Coordinates of C-alpha atoms and ligand atoms in Angstrom, one line a residue:
M72 CA 108.6 137.8 109.6
V73 CA 110.0 141.2 108.7
F74 CA 111.8 141.4 105.4
H75 CA 114.4 144.1 104.8
D76 CA 113.6 144.8 101.2
T77 CA 110.3 146.1 99.8
I78 CA 109.5 144.4 96.5
V79 CA 107.8 145.6 93.3
A80 CA 106.7 143.6 90.2
Q81 CA 104.3 143.9 87.3
S82 CA 101.5 141.4 87.8
T83 CA 100.1 141.6 84.3
P84 CA 101.9 140.1 81.4
Y85 CA 104.5 142.2 79.6
G86 CA 103.6 144.0 76.5
R87 CA 100.8 146.4 75.5
S88 CA 97.4 145.7 77.1
G89 CA 94.3 147.4 78.5
V90 CA 95.5 147.5 82.1
G91 CA 98.9 147.2 83.6
I92 CA 99.1 146.3 87.3
L93 CA 102.1 146.9 89.6
K94 CA 102.2 145.2 93.0
I95 CA 104.3 146.5 95.9
S96 CA 104.9 144.7 99.2
G97 CA 106.9 145.7 102.2
S98 CA 107.6 148.3 104.8
K99 CA 108.5 151.0 102.2
S100 CA 105.0 150.7 100.6
K101 CA 103.9 153.8 102.5
D102 CA 106.9 155.9 101.2
I103 CA 106.1 154.7 97.7
A104 CA 102.4 155.7 98.1
Y105 CA 103.4 159.2 99.2
K106 CA 105.9 159.6 96.3
I107 CA 103.6 158.2 93.5
L108 CA 100.2 159.2 94.8
K109 CA 101.0 162.0 97.3
K110 CA 98.9 160.2 99.8
I111 CA 98.0 156.8 101.2
P112 CA 94.8 155.6 99.6
R113 CA 91.9 154.7 101.9
E114 CA 92.3 151.1 102.9
R115 CA 90.6 148.5 100.7
Y116 CA 88.9 151.1 98.6
A117 CA 89.6 151.5 94.9
Q118 CA 90.6 155.1 94.4
Y119 CA 91.2 156.8 91.0
L120 CA 94.3 158.9 91.4
P121 CA 97.1 160.5 89.3
F122 CA 100.5 158.7 89.4
F123 CA 103.6 161.0 89.7
D124 CA 107.2 160.4 88.6
D125 CA 110.5 161.5 90.2
T126 CA 110.1 165.0 88.7
N127 CA 106.5 165.3 90.0
T128 CA 105.0 165.0 86.5
I129 CA 101.8 163.1 86.2
I130 CA 102.7 160.1 84.0
D131 CA 99.4 158.2 84.3
K132 CA 96.1 158.0 86.0
G133 CA 94.6 154.9 87.4
I134 CA 93.2 152.9 90.3
A135 CA 95.2 152.6 93.6
L136 CA 94.5 150.0 96.3
W137 CA 96.0 149.9 99.8
F138 CA 96.1 146.9 102.1
S139 CA 97.7 147.5 105.6
A140 CA 99.8 144.8 107.3
P141 CA 99.0 142.2 108.4
N142 CA 95.6 142.1 106.5
S143 CA 97.1 141.6 103.1
Y144 CA 98.1 138.8 100.7
T145 CA 101.7 138.8 101.9
G146 CA 101.0 140.0 105.5
E147 CA 102.9 143.2 104.7
D148 CA 101.8 146.7 103.6
I149 CA 100.7 146.3 100.0
L150 CA 100.1 149.0 97.4
E151 CA 98.6 148.0 94.1
L152 CA 98.6 150.4 91.1
Q153 CA 96.4 149.7 88.1
G154 CA 97.4 151.9 85.3
H155 CA 97.4 151.7 81.5
G156 CA 99.1 148.6 80.0
N157 CA 101.7 150.7 78.3
P158 CA 105.2 149.2 78.8
I159 CA 106.9 152.6 78.7
I160 CA 104.6 154.0 81.4
L161 CA 105.0 150.9 83.6
E162 CA 108.7 150.9 83.3
L163 CA 108.9 154.6 84.3
L164 CA 106.7 153.9 87.3
I165 CA 108.9 150.9 88.3
K166 CA 112.0 153.1 87.9
T167 CA 110.5 155.8 90.1
I168 CA 109.6 153.2 92.7
T169 CA 112.9 151.4 92.8
N170 CA 114.8 154.7 93.1
I171 CA 113.7 154.6 96.8
D172 CA 116.3 152.9 99.0
H173 CA 115.7 149.2 99.9
V174 CA 113.1 148.8 97.2
R175 CA 113.9 146.3 94.4
L176 CA 112.3 144.2 91.8
A177 CA 110.7 141.0 93.1
N178 CA 112.1 137.6 92.4
P179 CA 109.7 135.0 90.8
G180 CA 107.2 133.8 93.4
E181 CA 108.5 136.2 96.1
F182 CA 105.1 137.6 97.0
S183 CA 103.8 134.0 97.6
Q184 CA 106.9 133.1 99.4
R185 CA 106.4 136.0 101.8
A186 CA 102.7 135.0 102.2
F187 CA 103.8 131.5 103.1
L188 CA 106.6 132.7 105.5
N189 CA 104.1 135.1 107.2
G190 CA 101.7 132.2 107.7
K191 CA 99.1 133.6 105.3
I192 CA 99.0 130.5 103.1
D193 CA 100.3 127.0 103.6
L194 CA 102.6 125.2 101.2
I195 CA 99.9 123.4 99.4
Q196 CA 98.0 126.6 98.7
A197 CA 101.3 128.3 97.6
E198 CA 101.9 125.5 95.1
S199 CA 98.3 125.7 93.9
I200 CA 98.9 129.3 93.0
M201 CA 101.8 128.2 90.8
D202 CA 99.5 125.6 89.2
L203 CA 96.9 128.3 88.6
I204 CA 99.4 130.5 86.8
H205 CA 100.5 127.6 84.7
A206 CA 97.1 125.9 84.2
N207 CA 96.4 125.7 80.5
S208 CA 92.8 124.7 80.3
E209 CA 89.5 125.8 82.0
A210 CA 89.0 122.6 84.0
S211 CA 92.6 122.8 85.2
V212 CA 92.0 126.3 86.5
K213 CA 89.0 125.1 88.4
S214 CA 90.9 122.2 89.9
S215 CA 93.8 124.5 91.1
L216 CA 91.2 126.9 92.6
R217 CA 89.8 124.1 94.7
S218 CA 93.1 123.3 96.2
L219 CA 93.6 127.0 96.9
E220 CA 90.5 127.0 99.0
G221 CA 92.3 124.4 101.1
L222 CA 90.4 121.3 100.2
F223 CA 93.6 119.2 99.9
S224 CA 94.9 120.8 103.1
K225 CA 91.7 119.8 104.9
K226 CA 91.9 116.1 103.8
I227 CA 95.5 115.9 104.7
N228 CA 94.8 117.6 108.1
T229 CA 92.1 115.0 108.9
L230 CA 94.7 112.3 108.1
I231 CA 97.2 114.0 110.3
Q232 CA 94.7 114.2 113.1
N233 CA 94.1 110.5 112.9
V234 CA 97.8 109.7 113.0
T235 CA 98.3 112.2 115.9
K236 CA 95.5 110.7 117.9
L237 CA 97.0 107.2 117.6
R238 CA 100.5 108.7 118.4
V239 CA 99.2 110.5 121.5
L240 CA 97.6 107.3 122.8
I241 CA 100.7 105.3 122.2
E242 CA 103.0 107.8 123.7
T243 CA 100.8 108.0 126.8
I244 CA 100.9 104.3 127.2
I245 CA 104.8 104.4 127.0
N246 CA 105.3 107.5 129.2
F247 CA 102.7 106.9 131.9
P248 CA 102.7 103.1 132.5
E249 CA 101.2 103.7 136.0
N250 CA 98.0 104.8 134.4
N251 CA 97.4 101.3 133.1
I252 CA 95.9 102.4 129.8
Y253 CA 95.3 99.5 127.6
I254 CA 94.8 99.4 123.8
S255 CA 94.2 96.2 122.1
E256 CA 96.4 95.0 119.2
K257 CA 93.2 94.7 117.1
K258 CA 92.3 98.4 117.7
I259 CA 95.8 99.5 116.7
N260 CA 95.6 97.4 113.5
K261 CA 92.2 98.9 112.7
Q262 CA 93.5 102.4 113.1
L263 CA 96.5 101.7 110.9
N264 CA 94.2 100.2 108.3
N265 CA 92.0 103.2 108.4
I266 CA 95.0 105.5 107.7
V267 CA 96.0 103.4 104.7
K268 CA 92.4 103.5 103.4
Y269 CA 92.2 107.3 103.7
I270 CA 95.6 107.7 101.9
N271 CA 94.2 105.6 99.1
I272 CA 91.2 107.8 98.7
I273 CA 93.3 111.0 98.7
N274 CA 95.7 109.4 96.2
N275 CA 92.8 108.5 93.8
I276 CA 91.4 112.0 93.9
A277 CA 94.8 113.7 93.7
S278 CA 95.8 111.6 90.7
S279 CA 92.8 113.0 88.8
G280 CA 94.0 116.5 89.6
N281 CA 97.3 115.6 88.0
I282 CA 95.6 114.1 85.0
L283 CA 93.9 117.5 84.5
K284 CA 97.1 119.4 84.6
E285 CA 99.0 117.1 82.3
G286 CA 96.2 116.4 79.8
I287 CA 94.5 113.1 79.2
K288 CA 96.7 111.1 76.9
I289 CA 95.2 110.1 73.6
V290 CA 97.2 108.0 71.1
I291 CA 96.2 107.7 67.4
I292 CA 97.3 104.3 66.0
G293 CA 96.5 102.1 63.0
E294 CA 97.8 100.7 59.8
P295 CA 99.9 102.9 57.5
N296 CA 98.0 105.3 55.2
S297 CA 94.7 104.8 57.2
G298 CA 94.7 108.6 57.8
K299 CA 96.2 108.9 61.4
S300 CA 98.1 112.1 60.6
S301 CA 95.2 113.6 58.7
I302 CA 92.9 113.0 61.8
F303 CA 95.6 114.4 64.1
N304 CA 95.8 117.6 61.9
A305 CA 92.0 117.9 61.7
L306 CA 91.7 117.7 65.5
L307 CA 94.3 120.4 65.9
L308 CA 92.9 122.5 63.0
N309 CA 96.6 122.8 61.9
N310 CA 98.8 120.9 59.5
V311 CA 101.3 119.8 62.1
A312 CA 102.0 116.3 60.8
I313 CA 103.2 115.4 57.3
V314 CA 100.5 113.7 55.2
T315 CA 101.3 111.7 52.0
D316 CA 99.9 108.7 50.2
I317 CA 103.2 106.9 50.9
K318 CA 102.8 104.2 53.5
G319 CA 105.1 104.8 56.5
T320 CA 105.2 108.6 56.3
T321 CA 105.1 109.2 60.0
R322 CA 108.1 107.7 61.9
D323 CA 108.5 109.7 65.1
L324 CA 105.9 110.4 67.8
I325 CA 104.3 113.8 67.4
H326 CA 102.7 115.2 70.6
E327 CA 100.3 118.2 70.7
N328 CA 98.1 119.6 73.5
I329 CA 94.5 120.5 72.7
D330 CA 91.7 122.0 74.8
I331 CA 88.3 120.4 74.1
G332 CA 85.4 121.8 76.1
G333 CA 87.7 123.0 78.9
I334 CA 89.6 119.6 79.3
L335 CA 93.2 119.4 78.3
F336 CA 94.2 116.5 76.1
Q337 CA 97.7 115.4 74.9
I338 CA 97.2 113.9 71.4
T339 CA 100.0 111.8 69.9
D340 CA 100.3 110.8 66.2
T341 CA 102.3 107.6 65.6
A342 CA 104.0 105.5 63.0
G343 CA 101.6 103.0 61.4
I344 CA 101.9 99.4 62.7
R345 CA 102.8 96.8 60.1
P346 CA 105.5 94.2 59.5
T347 CA 108.5 95.9 57.9
N348 CA 112.2 95.6 57.3
N349 CA 112.8 99.3 57.2
K350 CA 115.1 100.1 60.1
I351 CA 113.7 103.6 60.7
E352 CA 110.1 102.4 60.5
I353 CA 110.8 99.6 63.0
L354 CA 112.2 102.2 65.5
G355 CA 109.0 104.3 64.9
I356 CA 106.7 101.3 65.5
N357 CA 108.6 100.5 68.8
K358 CA 107.9 104.0 69.9
T359 CA 104.2 103.6 69.0
W360 CA 104.0 100.6 71.4
E361 CA 105.7 102.6 74.2
Q362 CA 103.2 105.4 73.7
I363 CA 100.3 102.9 73.8
K364 CA 101.4 101.8 77.2
L365 CA 101.4 105.4 78.5
S366 CA 98.0 106.4 77.1
D367 CA 94.6 106.7 78.6
H368 CA 92.7 106.3 75.4
I369 CA 93.6 104.6 72.1
L370 CA 92.1 105.8 68.8
Y371 CA 92.5 103.0 66.3
V372 CA 92.1 104.2 62.7
L373 CA 90.8 101.9 60.0
D374 CA 90.7 102.8 56.3
S375 CA 87.1 102.3 55.4
T376 CA 88.0 101.5 51.7
I377 CA 90.0 98.5 52.7
D378 CA 88.3 95.1 53.1
F379 CA 86.8 95.3 56.6
E380 CA 87.1 91.6 57.6
K381 CA 90.8 91.7 57.0
S382 CA 91.6 94.9 58.7
Y383 CA 89.3 94.1 61.6
Q384 CA 91.1 90.8 62.1
K385 CA 94.4 92.6 62.3
F386 CA 92.9 95.0 64.9
L387 CA 91.7 92.0 67.0
N388 CA 95.2 90.5 66.8
L389 CA 96.7 93.7 68.1
I390 CA 94.1 94.4 70.8
S391 CA 95.4 91.5 72.9
K392 CA 98.7 93.3 73.3
F393 CA 97.1 96.6 74.6
P394 CA 97.2 97.3 78.3
N395 CA 94.1 96.1 80.1
K396 CA 92.2 99.1 81.1
T397 CA 92.9 101.4 78.3
R398 CA 89.9 102.8 76.5
I399 CA 89.7 102.0 72.8
T400 CA 87.7 103.6 70.0
I401 CA 87.7 102.6 66.4
L402 CA 87.7 105.4 63.9
F403 CA 86.5 104.4 60.4
N404 CA 88.2 107.0 58.3
K405 CA 87.7 108.1 54.6
I406 CA 83.9 107.6 54.7
D407 CA 83.7 110.3 52.0
L408 CA 84.9 107.5 49.5
L409 CA 82.0 105.1 50.0
N410 CA 78.3 104.6 50.8
K411 CA 78.2 105.0 54.6
K412 CA 74.9 103.2 55.2
L413 CA 75.8 100.1 53.3
F414 CA 79.2 100.1 55.0
M415 CA 77.9 100.5 58.6
K416 CA 75.7 97.4 58.2
K417 CA 78.8 95.1 58.3
H418 CA 79.8 96.4 61.7
Y419 CA 77.1 95.1 64.0
Q420 CA 79.6 92.6 65.7
I421 CA 82.0 95.3 66.8
K422 CA 82.1 95.6 70.6
Q423 CA 84.3 98.7 70.8
S424 CA 83.0 102.3 70.5
K425 CA 83.2 103.4 66.8
I426 CA 83.0 106.6 64.9
Y427 CA 82.6 107.1 61.2
L428 CA 84.5 110.1 59.9
S429 CA 86.4 111.8 57.1
A430 CA 89.5 113.7 58.0
K431 CA 89.3 115.1 54.4
T432 CA 85.7 116.6 54.6
G433 CA 85.6 117.0 58.3
E434 CA 82.5 114.9 58.7
G435 CA 82.3 113.2 62.1
M436 CA 85.1 115.3 63.6
E437 CA 82.8 117.1 66.0
L438 CA 81.4 113.7 67.0
L439 CA 84.9 112.5 67.8
K440 CA 85.6 115.6 69.9
Q441 CA 82.3 115.1 71.8
H442 CA 83.2 111.4 72.3
L443 CA 86.7 112.3 73.8
Q444 CA 85.1 114.8 76.1
E445 CA 82.4 112.3 77.3
Q446 CA 85.0 109.7 78.0
A447 CA 87.1 112.2 79.9
I448 CA 84.3 113.0 82.3
D449 CA 83.3 109.4 82.9
P450 CA 84.3 108.9 86.6
N451 CA 84.7 105.2 86.1
I452 CA 87.5 105.8 83.6
Y453 CA 89.5 108.8 84.8
Y454 CA 88.4 109.2 88.4
Y455 CA 87.3 112.6 87.2
A456 CA 84.4 112.7 89.8
E457 CA 84.1 115.5 92.3
P458 CA 85.9 116.7 94.3
I459 CA 89.0 117.2 92.2
F460 CA 91.9 119.2 93.4
S461 CA 95.3 119.7 92.1
A462 CA 98.2 118.0 93.9
R463 CA 101.8 118.2 92.9
Y464 CA 103.8 115.1 92.2
R465 CA 105.7 115.9 95.4
H466 CA 102.6 115.4 97.5
L467 CA 101.8 112.1 95.8
K468 CA 105.3 110.9 96.2
I469 CA 105.2 111.6 99.9
L470 CA 101.9 110.0 100.3
K471 CA 103.4 106.9 98.6
K472 CA 106.2 106.9 101.2
I473 CA 103.8 107.3 104.0
K474 CA 101.7 104.4 102.8
K475 CA 104.8 102.2 102.5
R476 CA 106.0 103.2 106.0
I477 CA 102.6 102.4 107.5
Q478 CA 102.5 99.0 105.8
N479 CA 106.0 98.3 107.2
C480 CA 105.1 99.5 110.6
K481 CA 102.0 97.2 110.6
I482 CA 104.3 94.2 109.8
T483 CA 106.8 95.1 112.5
W484 CA 104.0 95.7 115.0
K485 CA 102.5 92.3 114.2
Q486 CA 105.9 90.5 114.4
L487 CA 107.4 92.2 117.5
N488 CA 104.5 93.8 119.2
N489 CA 106.9 96.5 120.4
I490 CA 105.1 99.7 121.2
E491 CA 108.3 101.8 121.3
L492 CA 109.0 100.9 117.7
L493 CA 105.5 101.7 116.7
A494 CA 105.8 105.1 118.4
D495 CA 109.0 105.8 116.4
D496 CA 107.4 104.8 113.1
L497 CA 104.4 107.1 113.8
R498 CA 106.8 110.0 114.6
I499 CA 108.5 109.5 111.2
I500 CA 105.2 109.3 109.4
Q501 CA 104.1 112.5 111.0
N502 CA 107.3 114.2 109.8
Y503 CA 106.4 113.1 106.3
F504 CA 103.1 114.8 106.6
N505 CA 104.9 118.0 107.7
Q506 CA 106.7 117.9 104.3
I507 CA 103.3 118.2 102.6
T508 CA 101.8 120.9 104.8
G509 CA 105.0 122.8 105.1
C510 CA 105.2 123.0 108.9
V511 CA 108.7 121.7 108.8
T512 CA 110.4 122.0 105.5
S513 CA 114.0 122.6 104.5
E514 CA 114.9 125.9 102.8
K515 CA 116.1 124.0 99.8
I516 CA 112.7 122.6 99.0
L517 CA 111.1 125.9 99.6
N518 CA 113.4 127.8 97.3
S519 CA 113.0 125.3 94.5
I520 CA 109.2 125.6 94.8
F521 CA 109.0 129.4 94.8
S522 CA 111.6 129.9 92.1
N523 CA 109.1 128.2 89.7
F524 CA 106.6 131.0 90.2
C525 CA 106.1 133.9 87.8
I526 CA 107.4 137.3 88.8
G527 CA 104.6 139.3 90.3
K528 CA 103.0 136.4 92.2
Ligands
GTP256 N1 89.5 110.6 50.7 C1 90.2 110.7 51.8 N2 91.5 110.6 51.9 C2 92.1 110.6 53.1 C3 91.4 110.8 54.3 N3 92.2 110.8 55.3 C4 93.5 110.7 54.8 N4 93.4 110.6 53.5 C5 94.5 110.3 52.5 O1 95.2 109.1 52.9 C6 96.6 109.2 52.7 C7 97.3 108.8 54.0 O2 97.0 109.8 55.0 P1 97.9 110.0 56.3 O3 97.2 110.9 57.1 O4 99.3 110.4 55.9 O5 97.9 108.6 56.8 P2 98.8 108.0 58.1 O6 97.9 106.9 58.7 O7 99.2 109.0 58.9 O8 99.9 107.2 57.3 P3 101.4 106.8 57.9 O9 102.0 108.0 58.6 O10 102.1 106.5 56.6 O11 101.2 105.6 58.7 C8 96.8 110.6 52.2 O12 96.9 110.6 50.8 C9 95.6 111.4 52.7 O13 95.3 112.5 51.9 C10 89.9 111.0 54.2 O14 89.2 111.1 55.2 N5 89.4 110.9 53.0
MG257 MG1 101.1 109.6 59.4

């Protein structure tokens, strides 16, 4: 695909930095190279050259890289200039470059859009690049990279191949009845079942990719004054939540993201759960319950100075209302106020994981972080096992639709045994797959995806 305009953008973040990179893509890249560098750099070699402005004055010196079409990221001629990260110099360079006719600043995501439209990357890979730019923890970055290598595409393609095989067989039966090809009902059912099974596997793995991007949801709950907000602040190393000795201080939910050992967590501080007539507090407690339902892991805080039997009984009463599979850890807070060893003896009957800590002195806080990390990489809990790749909600939504459609198609097939209807269903299912891989996709979807990109990508 040939684009009329040549585009330029700064790939590095704005502001002063060690290196500032400009990326140029399009048919005018050669003219730009002659103007700025007085030559076209040797292809795929890093060359140290002076950069000239409109008045032929040297404004910077740096590395220039040249990639000829079609062997470049976008499939077009690409020039990359790596100069000093000085905003004034970079702006002057951009001004010099855009003074050439049909050269303009790139829109967000336009480089990747061109790469996609020129068949250099598929839609899944394009979306992964966006994930990569926005990924905010180390593990998320790795997950996005995996998708970029096309792992998700590979799995989806295997699935498409299975659907296509079945489709081809069925279309052949319909269109060439003289060939007398026969396929048993049982065999068709088996193939449809296999497709559903494969979708389930992809869904499980893809969901873990989303967990990574969003952060594993941790909610801190417990009785008023047990020290929930203090623990929340200690985890974040920041006094985000208000702490007082007045019961019912926290009313609203407070969410913060935190990176522990490369894994992203979303931690939420909540209103203490207790019977109350205070209208605002009741609203806060309702919100706490809503958050509990959304969470992957509940941290239940107990004040160690309060009679254990009583507070543990309260905890046991609440636990029956928690969602089934949610992980629970009891945090015995304020251990700075008592003799820990004597205190721990009483807890042999506790089945849940427990940690002794003091938000005040910091004792046990590292242990808590380690614990959160360990739980997060337990494959039985978060399906965090290899291979993880990042999948957008759109993919998951389409997979859901496909699964539903296949289930319906199985029912219709069983009831009516109509091979034409089955062929129709399979065609629709294949179209859904195309929405994932981007073979057929409306311009509207495309534009909305690429407009989420950063400029310079
Ligand atoms: N000695 C000691 N005091 C603590 C500790 N953690 C919290 N406190 C004190 O306990 C009181 C309540 O702390 P908060 O963190 O506000 O408790 P909370 O559970 O968020 O309370 P609500 O928001 O009212 O539900 C404050 O006076 C804190 O200073 C601790 O580890 N040791
Ligand atoms: Mg609080």
